[in-house]
Amino acid sequence: MSPSFDWWSKDKHRGTPVIVKMENPNWSISEISSPDDGDADEFSGVRKGGREKNAKQITWVLLLKAHRAAGSLTYLASAAFHLAAAVRRRVSSGRTDADESPALRRRFYSCIKVFLWLSIFLLAFEIAAYLKGWHIRAPDLPSISLPSSVGFRSLFVAIYSGWVRFRAEYIAPPLQFLANACVVLFLIQSADRFILCLGCFWIRFKGIKPVANSVSNDVEMGDYFPMVLIQMPMCNEREVYHQSISAVCKLDWPSSNMLIQVLDDSSDPTTQTLIKEEVEKWAETGVPIVYRHRVIRDGYKAGNMKSAMNCSYVKDYEFVAIFDADFQPAPDFLKRTVPHFKGNDDLALVQARWSFVNKDENLLTRLQNINLCFHFEVEQQVNGIFINFFGFNGTAGVWRIKALEDAGGWLERTTVEDMDIAVRAHLKGWKFIFLNDVECQCELPESYEAYRKQQHRWHSGPMQLFRLCLSDIIRSKIAVWKKANLIFLFFLLRKLILPFYSFTLFCIILPMTMFVPEAELPAWVVCYIPATMSFLNILPAPRSFPFIVPYLLFENTMSVTKFNAMISGLFQLGSAYEWVVTKKSGRSSEGDLLSLIEKEPKHHRGSSAPDFTSITKEVVKQSKKEQKKKHNRIYRKELALAFLLLTAAARSLLSAQGIHFYFLLFQGISFLVVGLDLIGEQIE
């Protein structure tokens, strides 16, 4: 029966006909308003039939809606089941990072565990008090009339009231002071980030970029081709050596005016043989290329390049270009970088921008791409334009050999030899240029383990360098404002303060304020300012806007690794001097091989041309064998912090702090995903 509408009007309506169109697999509903009773006499038979038909139609509609809801629930249940199965498989096959954790990491992890167990205890304590209606703060205690019943004077009540007074008098003041200090540092760092973005906008608006001093015609006429030494340091990088050597050997520069040094520090005999054979193959074609291998790997990459610079023939060369094993410069790289040195006798370095062949491979590479796009387009470009100084990126750059020698050459005293030589050259008065429009392709680490080791080296090394060169900066003859820029901006603000406040504020102080509500963090610190900074960071990579929330959460998650590395480098603890070559996947090699297959001609019988199809099958077969050896790691620090943040999120529900709850919840989930190594590729 159709519903009655007597409450709406005195005139009785006979119902609202509903037409259901069954169009497989969709359906639609059309409503037709019914006529008045006076107009229905003539069609009374039709109306009566219409009422009977409406009930059936509504039944069908309800059944279809129920079917769709059941299908959605089934899909969600299936997705949850597959996700849980994937998590279970990864956890069962995972390995903890305990076997590579020195004493510092164990102490750091122990401190986090203490916070975790304390927060769980306080959560249970607060829940019990909340259920009894005792969710109060210290200022509320004197105004509450306490009943004299035996139950209220129980031990639990005495402990809870004592805890409230204790936290208000002894815990809240220092916690609030630390929170305020971190907020001030946060605002200073945000202001620095905002000023850098304004500088980048100004550069774009004015179209400012370094221009070579009237050498373009000279290059085209062949009048400016100075002697260039090209160094390719590599170590056990079997996946990427082939395409990198090939790209460097195809550089458009007179062969009589360049020499390629392949500096192989590989400890694997098979990799050594493969690289040596590749060099010999190109040497037979007339490319000026030599192979160098060190038996003793002293000083890692810095020691490798220092040894190569001691060769007697280096004195014949004016510039040195450096490319790591996974970098593939374009053929015109030297023609677009070397001309900037002509007429600039005080120019020491021309740095090119990186681009990434695997930036869309997974979520981890997408998030790295956001960070590095901001680093190059904003930080490096602004510093290069306005102050002619920035940190050398270690590769895809051309150095004046005279500047290297004047700065003291390569030193093995830190794990960031590129930043070390840049700072020493800056103290000698040399200038740098960054070319944002010259790109060099490379790879991003695709596994969290490789990315984590890379970030540890990148954040412990600057603190080692800061300790070693602080006195040299103070005694140097450069301008005072340049000294202030080096000490306060380059080192303290961007290398020390950033990881310190990021970890302390969002991973320790914020969860603790949930259990000590007398100390507070305003919502704009938790939400609005970080969201604004993430928005600015993502501007150089506009295609990554859908990942702005994962980017914000992941940056806070990485603060654990960066903070640990910063402390170990500053105080020379644990793995401060640990050097691990970043694992490469050789994505561009796979692409090159596939392109060769597509271009492979159909050879006649008896032809000696290589069979790329059979080679591909062997590569796929080998990759499947290697895939069986892959596993993921279980990161205990990240997991402990995940449960700490989720516990604090549960506590925030008791005080109805909306923004704090959602931030802690999603940040805890982010730590959980990273702790289970569910982001990025698995490692071998």
PDB file of C-alpha atoms in Angstrom, residues 57-213:
ATOM      1  CA  GLN A  57       8.112  -1.571  -7.831  1.00  0.00           C
ATOM      2  CA  ILE A  58       9.155  -0.335  -4.386  1.00  0.00           C
ATOM      3  CA  THR A  59       9.862  -3.918  -3.361  1.00  0.00           C
ATOM      4  CA  TRP A  60      12.161  -4.296  -6.375  1.00  0.00           C
ATOM      5  CA  VAL A  61      13.921  -1.043  -5.534  1.00  0.00           C
ATOM      6  CA  LEU A  62      14.531  -2.169  -1.955  1.00  0.00           C
ATOM      7  CA  LEU A  63      15.795  -5.533  -3.121  1.00  0.00           C
ATOM      8  CA  LEU A  64      18.185  -3.883  -5.564  1.00  0.00           C
ATOM      9  CA  LYS A  65      19.491  -1.535  -2.879  1.00  0.00           C
ATOM     10  CA  ALA A  66      19.977  -4.449  -0.511  1.00  0.00           C
ATOM     11  CA  HIS A  67      21.818  -6.350  -3.234  1.00  0.00           C
ATOM     12  CA  ARG A  68      24.113  -3.397  -3.892  1.00  0.00           C
ATOM     13  CA  ALA A  69      24.806  -2.922  -0.166  1.00  0.00           C
ATOM     14  CA  ALA A  70      25.571  -6.622   0.209  1.00  0.00           C
ATOM     15  CA  GLY A  71      27.932  -6.436  -2.755  1.00  0.00           C
ATOM     16  CA  SER A  72      29.751  -3.457  -1.236  1.00  0.00           C
ATOM     17  CA  LEU A  73      30.094  -5.210   2.103  1.00  0.00           C
ATOM     18  CA  THR A  74      31.397  -8.317   0.368  1.00  0.00           C
ATOM     19  CA  TYR A  75      33.954  -6.245  -1.546  1.00  0.00           C
ATOM     20  CA  LEU A  76      35.109  -4.458   1.612  1.00  0.00           C
ATOM     21  CA  ALA A  77      35.348  -7.746   3.493  1.00  0.00           C
ATOM     22  CA  SER A  78      37.355  -9.294   0.650  1.00  0.00           C
ATOM     23  CA  ALA A  79      39.684  -6.280   0.475  1.00  0.00           C
ATOM     24  CA  ALA A  80      40.197  -6.334   4.251  1.00  0.00           C
ATOM     25  CA  PHE A  81      40.887 -10.072   4.138  1.00  0.00           C
ATOM     26  CA  HIS A  82      43.497  -9.703   1.363  1.00  0.00           C
ATOM     27  CA  LEU A  83      45.115  -6.761   3.179  1.00  0.00           C
ATOM     28  CA  ALA A  84      45.308  -8.738   6.416  1.00  0.00           C
ATOM     29  CA  ALA A  85      46.753 -11.703   4.516  1.00  0.00           C
ATOM     30  CA  ALA A  86      49.412  -9.483   2.930  1.00  0.00           C
ATOM     31  CA  VAL A  87      50.305  -8.013   6.314  1.00  0.00           C
ATOM     32  CA  ARG A  88      50.478 -11.495   7.841  1.00  0.00           C
ATOM     33  CA  ARG A  89      52.759 -12.743   5.042  1.00  0.00           C
ATOM     34  CA  ARG A  90      55.076  -9.774   5.374  1.00  0.00           C
ATOM     35  CA  VAL A  91      55.226 -10.037   9.144  1.00  0.00           C
ATOM     36  CA  SER A  92      55.918 -13.776   9.025  1.00  0.00           C
ATOM     37  CA  SER A  93      58.707 -13.331   6.450  1.00  0.00           C
ATOM     38  CA  GLY A  94      60.028 -10.103   7.923  1.00  0.00           C
ATOM     39  CA  ARG A  95      63.312  -9.618   9.694  1.00  0.00           C
ATOM     40  CA  THR A  96      63.809  -7.128  12.480  1.00  0.00           C
ATOM     41  CA  ASP A  97      66.447  -4.464  12.277  1.00  0.00           C
ATOM     42  CA  ALA A  98      67.976  -5.614  15.565  1.00  0.00           C
ATOM     43  CA  ASP A  99      70.895  -7.336  13.874  1.00  0.00           C
ATOM     44  CA  GLU A 100      72.143  -4.020  12.473  1.00  0.00           C
ATOM     45  CA  SER A 101      71.375  -1.818  15.467  1.00  0.00           C
ATOM     46  CA  PRO A 102      74.376  -0.676  17.469  1.00  0.00           C
ATOM     47  CA  ALA A 103      74.259   0.496  21.071  1.00  0.00           C
ATOM     48  CA  LEU A 104      72.855   3.916  20.180  1.00  0.00           C
ATOM     49  CA  ARG A 105      69.888   2.437  18.317  1.00  0.00           C
ATOM     50  CA  ARG A 106      69.168   0.049  21.160  1.00  0.00           C
ATOM     51  CA  ARG A 107      69.150   2.909  23.659  1.00  0.00           C
ATOM     52  CA  PHE A 108      66.977   4.993  21.379  1.00  0.00           C
ATOM     53  CA  TYR A 109      64.530   2.122  20.960  1.00  0.00           C
ATOM     54  CA  SER A 110      64.500   1.525  24.731  1.00  0.00           C
ATOM     55  CA  CYS A 111      63.520   5.147  25.375  1.00  0.00           C
ATOM     56  CA  ILE A 112      60.630   4.834  22.924  1.00  0.00           C
ATOM     57  CA  LYS A 113      59.506   1.613  24.632  1.00  0.00           C
ATOM     58  CA  VAL A 114      59.457   3.389  27.988  1.00  0.00           C
ATOM     59  CA  PHE A 115      57.192   6.087  26.556  1.00  0.00           C
ATOM     60  CA  LEU A 116      54.972   3.419  24.996  1.00  0.00           C
ATOM     61  CA  TRP A 117      54.437   1.381  28.161  1.00  0.00           C
ATOM     62  CA  LEU A 118      53.943   4.530  30.200  1.00  0.00           C
ATOM     63  CA  SER A 119      51.304   5.775  27.763  1.00  0.00           C
ATOM     64  CA  ILE A 120      49.477   2.430  27.817  1.00  0.00           C
ATOM     65  CA  PHE A 121      49.425   2.465  31.613  1.00  0.00           C
ATOM     66  CA  LEU A 122      48.189   6.057  31.700  1.00  0.00           C
ATOM     67  CA  LEU A 123      45.525   5.284  29.109  1.00  0.00           C
ATOM     68  CA  ALA A 124      44.121   2.447  31.205  1.00  0.00           C
ATOM     69  CA  PHE A 125      44.297   4.679  34.269  1.00  0.00           C
ATOM     70  CA  GLU A 126      42.497   7.563  32.542  1.00  0.00           C
ATOM     71  CA  ILE A 127      39.802   5.305  31.098  1.00  0.00           C
ATOM     72  CA  ALA A 128      39.028   3.913  34.521  1.00  0.00           C
ATOM     73  CA  ALA A 129      38.799   7.435  35.938  1.00  0.00           C
ATOM     74  CA  TYR A 130      36.711   8.631  33.004  1.00  0.00           C
ATOM     75  CA  LEU A 131      34.180   5.836  33.474  1.00  0.00           C
ATOM     76  CA  LYS A 132      33.739   6.965  37.077  1.00  0.00           C
ATOM     77  CA  GLY A 133      33.252  10.580  36.007  1.00  0.00           C
ATOM     78  CA  TRP A 134      36.598  11.809  37.337  1.00  0.00           C
ATOM     79  CA  HIS A 135      37.933  13.329  34.130  1.00  0.00           C
ATOM     80  CA  ILE A 136      39.176  16.498  35.811  1.00  0.00           C
ATOM     81  CA  ARG A 137      42.189  18.769  35.787  1.00  0.00           C
ATOM     82  CA  ALA A 138      44.175  20.176  38.668  1.00  0.00           C
ATOM     83  CA  PRO A 139      42.293  23.543  38.821  1.00  0.00           C
ATOM     84  CA  ASP A 140      39.019  21.629  39.189  1.00  0.00           C
ATOM     85  CA  LEU A 141      40.060  19.683  42.289  1.00  0.00           C
ATOM     86  CA  PRO A 142      39.411  22.411  44.935  1.00  0.00           C
ATOM     87  CA  SER A 143      35.960  23.176  43.520  1.00  0.00           C
ATOM     88  CA  ILE A 144      34.758  19.573  43.668  1.00  0.00           C
ATOM     89  CA  SER A 145      32.987  18.415  46.799  1.00  0.00           C
ATOM     90  CA  LEU A 146      34.314  14.996  47.593  1.00  0.00           C
ATOM     91  CA  PRO A 147      31.857  12.579  49.249  1.00  0.00           C
ATOM     92  CA  SER A 148      32.927  10.896  52.441  1.00  0.00           C
ATOM     93  CA  SER A 149      31.954   7.438  51.309  1.00  0.00           C
ATOM     94  CA  VAL A 150      34.401   4.631  51.772  1.00  0.00           C
ATOM     95  CA  GLY A 151      34.397   3.936  48.034  1.00  0.00           C
ATOM     96  CA  PHE A 152      35.559   7.416  47.150  1.00  0.00           C
ATOM     97  CA  ARG A 153      38.356   7.277  49.695  1.00  0.00           C
ATOM     98  CA  SER A 154      39.655   4.145  48.098  1.00  0.00           C
ATOM     99  CA  LEU A 155      43.230   3.785  47.030  1.00  0.00           C
ATOM    100  CA  PHE A 156      42.388   4.393  43.396  1.00  0.00           C
ATOM    101  CA  VAL A 157      40.809   7.785  44.132  1.00  0.00           C
ATOM    102  CA  ALA A 158      43.795   8.878  46.188  1.00  0.00           C
ATOM    103  CA  ILE A 159      46.211   7.811  43.458  1.00  0.00           C
ATOM    104  CA  TYR A 160      44.231   9.557  40.717  1.00  0.00           C
ATOM    105  CA  SER A 161      43.912  12.858  42.566  1.00  0.00           C
ATOM    106  CA  GLY A 162      47.616  12.708  43.449  1.00  0.00           C
ATOM    107  CA  TRP A 163      48.471  12.025  39.815  1.00  0.00           C
ATOM    108  CA  VAL A 164      46.432  15.038  38.657  1.00  0.00           C
ATOM    109  CA  ARG A 165      48.235  17.339  41.099  1.00  0.00           C
ATOM    110  CA  PHE A 166      51.642  15.850  40.300  1.00  0.00           C
ATOM    111  CA  ARG A 167      51.308  16.226  36.538  1.00  0.00           C
ATOM    112  CA  ALA A 168      50.022  19.802  36.902  1.00  0.00           C
ATOM    113  CA  GLU A 169      52.854  20.896  39.189  1.00  0.00           C
ATOM    114  CA  TYR A 170      55.854  18.946  37.935  1.00  0.00           C
ATOM    115  CA  ILE A 171      55.210  17.531  34.436  1.00  0.00           C
ATOM    116  CA  ALA A 172      53.078  20.150  32.677  1.00  0.00           C
ATOM    117  CA  PRO A 173      55.415  23.182  33.111  1.00  0.00           C
ATOM    118  CA  PRO A 174      58.567  21.623  31.562  1.00  0.00           C
ATOM    119  CA  LEU A 175      56.479  19.876  28.918  1.00  0.00           C
ATOM    120  CA  GLN A 176      54.769  23.150  28.002  1.00  0.00           C
ATOM    121  CA  PHE A 177      58.135  24.937  27.922  1.00  0.00           C
ATOM    122  CA  LEU A 178      59.578  22.294  25.580  1.00  0.00           C
ATOM    123  CA  ALA A 179      56.450  22.459  23.432  1.00  0.00           C
ATOM    124  CA  ASN A 180      56.687  26.257  23.175  1.00  0.00           C
ATOM    125  CA  ALA A 181      60.377  26.043  22.276  1.00  0.00           C
ATOM    126  CA  CYS A 182      59.655  23.511  19.532  1.00  0.00           C
ATOM    127  CA  VAL A 183      56.797  25.665  18.232  1.00  0.00           C
ATOM    128  CA  VAL A 184      59.161  28.662  17.995  1.00  0.00           C
ATOM    129  CA  LEU A 185      61.703  26.544  16.080  1.00  0.00           C
ATOM    130  CA  PHE A 186      58.876  25.244  13.905  1.00  0.00           C
ATOM    131  CA  LEU A 187      57.776  28.786  13.041  1.00  0.00           C
ATOM    132  CA  ILE A 188      61.357  29.889  12.271  1.00  0.00           C
ATOM    133  CA  GLN A 189      61.887  26.926   9.977  1.00  0.00           C
ATOM    134  CA  SER A 190      58.504  27.531   8.320  1.00  0.00           C
ATOM    135  CA  ALA A 191      59.440  31.181   7.740  1.00  0.00           C
ATOM    136  CA  ASP A 192      62.709  30.070   6.132  1.00  0.00           C
ATOM    137  CA  ARG A 193      60.795  27.675   3.890  1.00  0.00           C
ATOM    138  CA  PHE A 194      58.320  30.421   2.968  1.00  0.00           C
ATOM    139  CA  ILE A 195      61.111  32.893   2.100  1.00  0.00           C
ATOM    140  CA  LEU A 196      62.761  30.272  -0.127  1.00  0.00           C
ATOM    141  CA  CYS A 197      59.437  29.791  -1.950  1.00  0.00           C
ATOM    142  CA  LEU A 198      59.099  33.559  -2.428  1.00  0.00           C
ATOM    143  CA  GLY A 199      62.600  33.601  -3.912  1.00  0.00           C
ATOM    144  CA  CYS A 200      61.646  30.802  -6.300  1.00  0.00           C
ATOM    145  CA  PHE A 201      58.489  32.662  -7.371  1.00  0.00           C
ATOM    146  CA  TRP A 202      60.546  35.798  -7.979  1.00  0.00           C
ATOM    147  CA  ILE A 203      63.030  33.837 -10.127  1.00  0.00           C
ATOM    148  CA  ARG A 204      60.177  32.439 -12.196  1.00  0.00           C
ATOM    149  CA  PHE A 205      58.401  35.782 -12.474  1.00  0.00           C
ATOM    150  CA  LYS A 206      61.545  37.579 -13.656  1.00  0.00           C
ATOM    151  CA  GLY A 207      62.818  34.649 -15.724  1.00  0.00           C
ATOM    152  CA  ILE A 208      66.196  34.720 -13.978  1.00  0.00           C
ATOM    153  CA  LYS A 209      68.652  31.968 -14.858  1.00  0.00           C
ATOM    154  CA  PRO A 210      72.417  31.651 -15.297  1.00  0.00           C
ATOM    155  CA  VAL A 211      73.572  32.458 -18.810  1.00  0.00           C
ATOM    156  CA  ALA A 212      76.965  31.604 -20.248  1.00  0.00           C
ATOM    157  CA  ASN A 213      79.073  34.635 -21.174  1.00  0.00           C
TER     158      ASN A 213
END
